[in-house]
Amino acid sequence: MKLFYFTASGNCLAVAKKLGGELHSIPQVLKEGDFTFEDDQIGIIFPCYAVSTPTIVEEFLEKVKLKSDYIFGIVTYGKTHGGVLEHFEKIAKKNGIELSYMNSLLMVDNSIKFYDMDKQIRDQHTKRIDEHMEMILEDIQSRRELKKTSNFLMKYLSNLGNHMYKKEVGDYDKKFTVESHCNGCGVCEKVCPVNNIHVNDRPEFKHNCIRCYACTHNCPQNAIRLKGEKSKARFRNENVQLREIMEANNQN
């Protein structure tokens, strides 16, 4: 089984590790340029951004050629996933990818723009993550077929969210500031999945941001701030090490 994942704060990588199989980072696949894959089972694991599909995952779906009789998608989310599963399936189908199974997993939301990370971390036990993960694992092992549908309002919210999200990306990094205790370690550059950061004593942003917040959550000094953030707390999934996120995302 081959698993393709995109992660910023570790949630999707933790899910991929739990499912097992051969892991492939979506940013590294895009960097290396080999887009043809075949296996008995293939999975795509990604986070929900603005109740929609991240642009980097859309790019992956547009370029990749997958051959399998069982392809599945898992989306992680923190509040609501809206109609993201159908949005994802629509993009996949447009590019010749037929999905047998789609499901969602409620986890910690890493959006410091909308959520108080202190509360997200404190309340994560209420989300029954391990229990729901085991259910998904059983589904995949038994090759269950499942397509979840959303009502009109959820589909509308996902389309609207996708439109607003795409308007924000790029220059979104102009909302970041770097505090004086930054020591120029370069971690932010190595966890950025789109090569948007160059560290020369201090981070310099290139305005190609996809609003994943990998730089903010993984900064060892907690020195990168977002204008209007709900708290200064940061999050990385406890089952994932910083080294793993750097290996997954580093574009240099």
CSV table of C-alpha atoms in Angstrom, one decimal:
chain,number,residue,atom,x,y,z
A,1,MET,CA,0.0,0.0,0.0
A,2,LYS,CA,1.3,3.4,-1.0
A,3,LEU,CA,0.2,6.5,1.1
A,4,PHE,CA,0.6,10.0,-0.1
A,5,TYR,CA,0.3,12.7,2.6
A,6,PHE,CA,0.7,16.4,3.2
A,7,THR,CA,1.4,17.6,6.7
A,8,ALA,CA,2.3,20.9,8.4
A,9,SER,CA,1.9,20.2,12.1
A,10,GLY,CA,2.1,16.4,11.9
A,11,ASN,CA,-1.6,15.3,11.9
A,12,CYS,CA,-1.7,13.7,8.5
A,13,LEU,CA,1.7,12.1,8.9
A,14,ALA,CA,0.6,10.6,12.1
A,15,VAL,CA,-2.5,9.2,10.3
A,16,ALA,CA,-0.3,7.8,7.5
A,17,LYS,CA,2.1,6.1,10.0
A,18,LYS,CA,-0.9,4.5,11.8
A,19,LEU,CA,-2.3,3.1,8.5
A,20,GLY,CA,1.1,1.7,7.6
A,21,GLY,CA,2.5,1.1,4.2
A,22,GLU,CA,4.9,3.0,2.0
A,23,LEU,CA,4.9,6.7,2.8
A,24,HIS,CA,5.3,9.4,0.2
A,25,SER,CA,5.3,13.1,1.1
A,26,ILE,CA,3.3,15.1,-1.5
A,27,PRO,CA,5.7,18.1,-1.5
A,28,GLN,CA,8.6,15.7,-2.2
A,29,VAL,CA,6.7,13.9,-5.0
A,30,LEU,CA,6.1,17.3,-6.6
A,31,LYS,CA,9.7,18.3,-6.1
A,32,GLU,CA,11.1,15.0,-7.6
A,33,GLY,CA,8.8,15.0,-10.6
A,34,ASP,CA,8.0,11.2,-10.7
A,35,PHE,CA,4.2,11.1,-10.9
A,36,THR,CA,3.4,7.5,-11.9
A,37,PHE,CA,2.6,5.0,-9.1
A,38,GLU,CA,0.9,1.6,-8.9
A,39,ASP,CA,-0.1,-0.5,-6.0
A,40,ASP,CA,-2.9,-2.8,-4.6
A,41,GLN,CA,-4.1,0.0,-2.4
A,42,ILE,CA,-3.3,3.8,-2.6
A,43,GLY,CA,-4.3,6.4,-0.1
A,44,ILE,CA,-4.2,10.2,-0.1
A,45,ILE,CA,-4.2,11.9,3.4
A,46,PHE,CA,-4.5,15.7,3.6
A,47,PRO,CA,-5.8,18.5,5.9
A,48,CYS,CA,-8.9,20.5,5.3
A,49,TYR,CA,-8.1,24.2,4.7
A,50,ALA,CA,-11.0,26.7,4.7
A,51,VAL,CA,-13.4,23.7,4.4
A,52,SER,CA,-11.6,23.0,1.1
A,53,THR,CA,-8.7,21.2,-0.5
A,54,PRO,CA,-5.2,22.7,-0.1
A,55,THR,CA,-3.7,24.1,-3.3
A,56,ILE,CA,-0.7,21.8,-3.0
A,57,VAL,CA,-3.0,18.7,-2.9
A,58,GLU,CA,-4.9,20.0,-5.9
A,59,GLU,CA,-1.6,20.4,-7.8
A,60,PHE,CA,-0.6,16.8,-6.8
A,61,LEU,CA,-4.0,15.5,-8.1
A,62,GLU,CA,-3.5,17.3,-11.4
A,63,LYS,CA,-0.1,15.8,-12.0
A,64,VAL,CA,-0.1,12.3,-10.5
A,65,LYS,CA,-1.0,9.1,-12.4
A,66,LEU,CA,-2.3,6.4,-10.0
A,67,LYS,CA,-3.1,2.8,-10.9
A,68,SER,CA,-4.9,0.8,-8.3
A,69,ASP,CA,-8.3,-0.9,-7.9
A,70,TYR,CA,-8.7,0.7,-4.4
A,71,ILE,CA,-7.9,4.4,-4.0
A,72,PHE,CA,-9.0,6.2,-0.8
A,73,GLY,CA,-8.9,9.7,0.6
A,74,ILE,CA,-8.7,10.7,4.3
A,75,VAL,CA,-9.1,14.4,5.3
A,76,THR,CA,-8.2,15.7,8.8
A,77,TYR,CA,-10.1,18.7,10.1
A,78,GLY,CA,-10.6,20.6,13.4
A,79,LYS,CA,-14.1,22.1,13.4
A,80,THR,CA,-16.0,21.2,10.2
A,81,HIS,CA,-15.0,19.7,6.9
A,82,GLY,CA,-18.0,21.1,5.0
A,83,GLY,CA,-18.1,19.5,1.6
A,84,VAL,CA,-14.4,19.0,1.2
A,85,LEU,CA,-14.7,15.3,0.5
A,86,GLU,CA,-16.8,16.0,-2.5
A,87,HIS,CA,-14.6,18.9,-3.6
A,88,PHE,CA,-11.6,16.5,-3.4
A,89,GLU,CA,-13.4,13.8,-5.3
A,90,LYS,CA,-14.4,16.2,-8.0
A,91,ILE,CA,-10.8,17.3,-8.6
A,92,ALA,CA,-9.6,13.7,-8.4
A,93,LYS,CA,-12.2,12.4,-10.9
A,94,LYS,CA,-11.4,15.3,-13.3
A,95,ASN,CA,-7.9,14.0,-13.4
A,96,GLY,CA,-8.8,10.3,-13.9
A,97,ILE,CA,-8.6,9.2,-10.2
A,98,GLU,CA,-11.6,7.1,-9.1
A,99,LEU,CA,-12.0,6.9,-5.4
A,100,SER,CA,-13.4,3.8,-3.6
A,101,TYR,CA,-13.5,5.2,-0.1
A,102,MET,CA,-13.5,8.7,1.5
A,103,ASN,CA,-13.6,9.6,5.2
A,104,SER,CA,-12.8,12.4,7.6
A,105,LEU,CA,-11.0,12.4,10.9
A,106,LEU,CA,-11.6,15.1,13.6
A,107,MET,CA,-8.2,16.2,15.1
A,108,VAL,CA,-6.5,19.3,16.5
A,109,ASP,CA,-7.0,22.3,14.1
A,110,ASN,CA,-3.8,24.1,13.5
A,111,SER,CA,-5.3,27.4,12.2
A,112,ILE,CA,-3.9,30.0,14.6
A,113,LYS,CA,-6.0,32.5,12.6
A,114,PHE,CA,-9.3,31.1,13.8
A,115,TYR,CA,-8.6,28.9,16.9
A,116,ASP,CA,-7.0,29.3,20.3
A,117,MET,CA,-4.4,26.6,20.2
A,118,ASP,CA,-4.3,26.3,24.0
A,119,LYS,CA,-7.9,25.3,23.9
A,120,GLN,CA,-7.4,23.0,20.9
A,121,ILE,CA,-4.6,21.1,22.6
A,122,ARG,CA,-6.4,21.0,26.0
A,123,ASP,CA,-9.6,19.6,24.4
A,124,GLN,CA,-8.1,17.1,21.9
A,125,HIS,CA,-9.0,14.2,24.2
A,126,THR,CA,-12.7,15.0,23.6
A,127,LYS,CA,-12.3,14.4,19.8
A,128,ARG,CA,-11.9,10.6,20.3
A,129,ILE,CA,-9.1,10.6,17.7
A,130,ASP,CA,-7.7,7.1,18.4
A,131,GLU,CA,-11.2,5.5,18.4
A,132,HIS,CA,-12.1,7.0,15.1
A,133,MET,CA,-8.7,6.2,13.6
A,134,GLU,CA,-9.2,2.6,14.5
A,135,MET,CA,-12.5,2.6,12.7
A,136,ILE,CA,-10.9,4.0,9.6
A,137,LEU,CA,-8.0,1.5,9.8
A,138,GLU,CA,-10.5,-1.4,9.9
A,139,ASP,CA,-12.4,0.1,6.9
A,140,ILE,CA,-9.2,0.3,4.8
A,141,GLN,CA,-8.0,-3.2,5.8
A,142,SER,CA,-11.4,-4.6,4.8
A,143,ARG,CA,-11.4,-2.5,1.6
A,144,ARG,CA,-14.7,-1.0,2.5
A,145,GLU,CA,-16.3,1.2,-0.1
A,146,LEU,CA,-17.7,4.5,1.3
A,147,LYS,CA,-18.7,7.8,-0.2
A,148,LYS,CA,-20.0,10.5,2.2
A,149,THR,CA,-22.2,13.2,0.9
A,150,SER,CA,-22.9,16.7,2.1
A,151,ASN,CA,-26.0,18.9,1.9
A,152,PHE,CA,-26.2,21.9,-0.4
A,153,LEU,CA,-25.1,24.3,2.4
A,154,MET,CA,-21.9,22.4,3.1
A,155,LYS,CA,-21.1,22.2,-0.6
A,156,TYR,CA,-21.7,25.9,-0.9
A,157,LEU,CA,-19.4,26.6,2.1
A,158,SER,CA,-16.6,24.5,0.6
A,159,ASN,CA,-16.8,26.3,-2.8
A,160,LEU,CA,-16.9,29.6,-1.1
A,161,GLY,CA,-14.0,28.6,1.2
A,162,ASN,CA,-11.9,27.4,-1.7
A,163,HIS,CA,-12.5,30.7,-3.5
A,164,MET,CA,-11.5,32.8,-0.4
A,165,TYR,CA,-8.6,30.5,0.4
A,166,LYS,CA,-7.1,30.9,-3.1
A,167,LYS,CA,-7.4,34.7,-2.8
A,168,GLU,CA,-5.4,34.6,0.4
A,169,VAL,CA,-2.5,32.4,-0.6
A,170,GLY,CA,0.6,33.9,-2.0
A,171,ASP,CA,0.9,37.2,-0.1
A,172,TYR,CA,-0.6,35.6,3.1
A,173,ASP,CA,2.9,35.6,4.6
A,174,LYS,CA,2.8,39.4,4.8
A,175,LYS,CA,0.7,38.8,7.9
A,176,PHE,CA,3.7,37.2,9.6
A,177,THR,CA,6.2,39.0,11.8
A,178,VAL,CA,9.4,37.6,13.3
A,179,GLU,CA,10.2,38.4,16.8
A,180,SER,CA,13.6,39.5,18.0
A,181,HIS,CA,14.4,36.2,19.8
A,182,CYS,CA,14.6,34.4,16.4
A,183,ASN,CA,18.1,32.8,16.2
A,184,GLY,CA,18.1,32.1,12.5
A,185,CYS,CA,18.2,28.3,13.0
A,186,GLY,CA,16.6,27.7,9.6
A,187,VAL,CA,13.9,25.3,10.7
A,188,CYS,CA,11.1,27.4,9.2
A,189,GLU,CA,12.8,27.2,5.8
A,190,LYS,CA,13.1,23.4,6.1
A,191,VAL,CA,9.5,22.8,7.1
A,192,CYS,CA,8.0,25.0,4.3
A,193,PRO,CA,6.5,22.7,1.7
A,194,VAL,CA,6.6,25.3,-1.1
A,195,ASN,CA,10.1,26.8,-0.7
A,196,ASN,CA,8.6,30.1,0.4
A,197,ILE,CA,11.2,31.0,3.1
A,198,HIS,CA,14.9,31.8,2.9
A,199,VAL,CA,16.8,32.3,6.1
A,200,ASN,CA,19.7,34.8,6.0
A,201,ASP,CA,20.1,35.5,9.7
A,202,ARG,CA,16.3,35.9,9.8
A,203,PRO,CA,13.5,34.5,7.7
A,204,GLU,CA,12.6,36.2,4.5
A,205,PHE,CA,9.3,35.3,3.0
A,206,LYS,CA,8.9,35.0,-0.8
A,207,HIS,CA,5.1,35.6,-1.0
A,208,ASN,CA,4.2,32.1,-2.3
A,209,CYS,CA,2.6,31.1,1.0
A,210,ILE,CA,-0.1,28.4,1.1
A,211,ARG,CA,-1.2,29.2,4.6
A,212,CYS,CA,-0.3,25.9,6.1
A,213,TYR,CA,1.3,27.4,9.3
A,214,ALA,CA,4.2,24.9,9.3
A,215,CYS,CA,6.7,27.6,9.9
A,216,THR,CA,4.8,29.0,12.9
A,217,HIS,CA,4.0,25.7,14.6
A,218,ASN,CA,7.5,24.2,14.2
A,219,CYS,CA,9.7,27.2,15.0
A,220,PRO,CA,11.8,26.0,18.0
A,221,GLN,CA,11.9,29.6,19.4
A,222,ASN,CA,8.1,30.2,18.8
A,223,ALA,CA,9.3,33.5,17.1
A,224,ILE,CA,6.9,33.7,14.1
A,225,ARG,CA,3.7,35.5,14.9
A,226,LEU,CA,0.5,36.0,12.8
A,227,LYS,CA,-1.4,39.2,13.0
A,228,GLY,CA,-4.6,38.6,14.9
A,229,GLU,CA,-3.6,35.1,16.1
A,230,LYS,CA,-5.9,33.7,18.8
A,231,SER,CA,-3.0,32.6,21.1
A,232,LYS,CA,0.8,32.2,21.2
A,233,ALA,CA,0.5,28.5,21.7
A,234,ARG,CA,1.8,26.2,19.0
A,235,PHE,CA,1.1,22.5,18.1
A,236,ARG,CA,2.8,19.5,16.7
A,237,ASN,CA,1.3,16.1,16.8
A,238,GLU,CA,2.8,14.1,19.6
A,239,ASN,CA,3.4,11.1,17.4
A,240,VAL,CA,5.5,13.1,14.9
A,241,GLN,CA,9.0,14.5,15.4
A,242,LEU,CA,10.2,17.8,13.9
A,243,ARG,CA,12.8,15.9,11.9
A,244,GLU,CA,10.0,14.0,10.1
A,245,ILE,CA,8.3,17.2,9.1
A,246,MET,CA,11.5,18.7,7.8
A,247,GLU,CA,12.2,15.5,5.8
A,248,ALA,CA,8.6,15.6,4.4
A,249,ASN,CA,8.6,19.2,3.3
A,250,ASN,CA,12.1,20.5,2.8
A,251,GLN,CA,12.4,21.8,-0.8
A,252,ASN,CA,16.2,22.5,-0.8
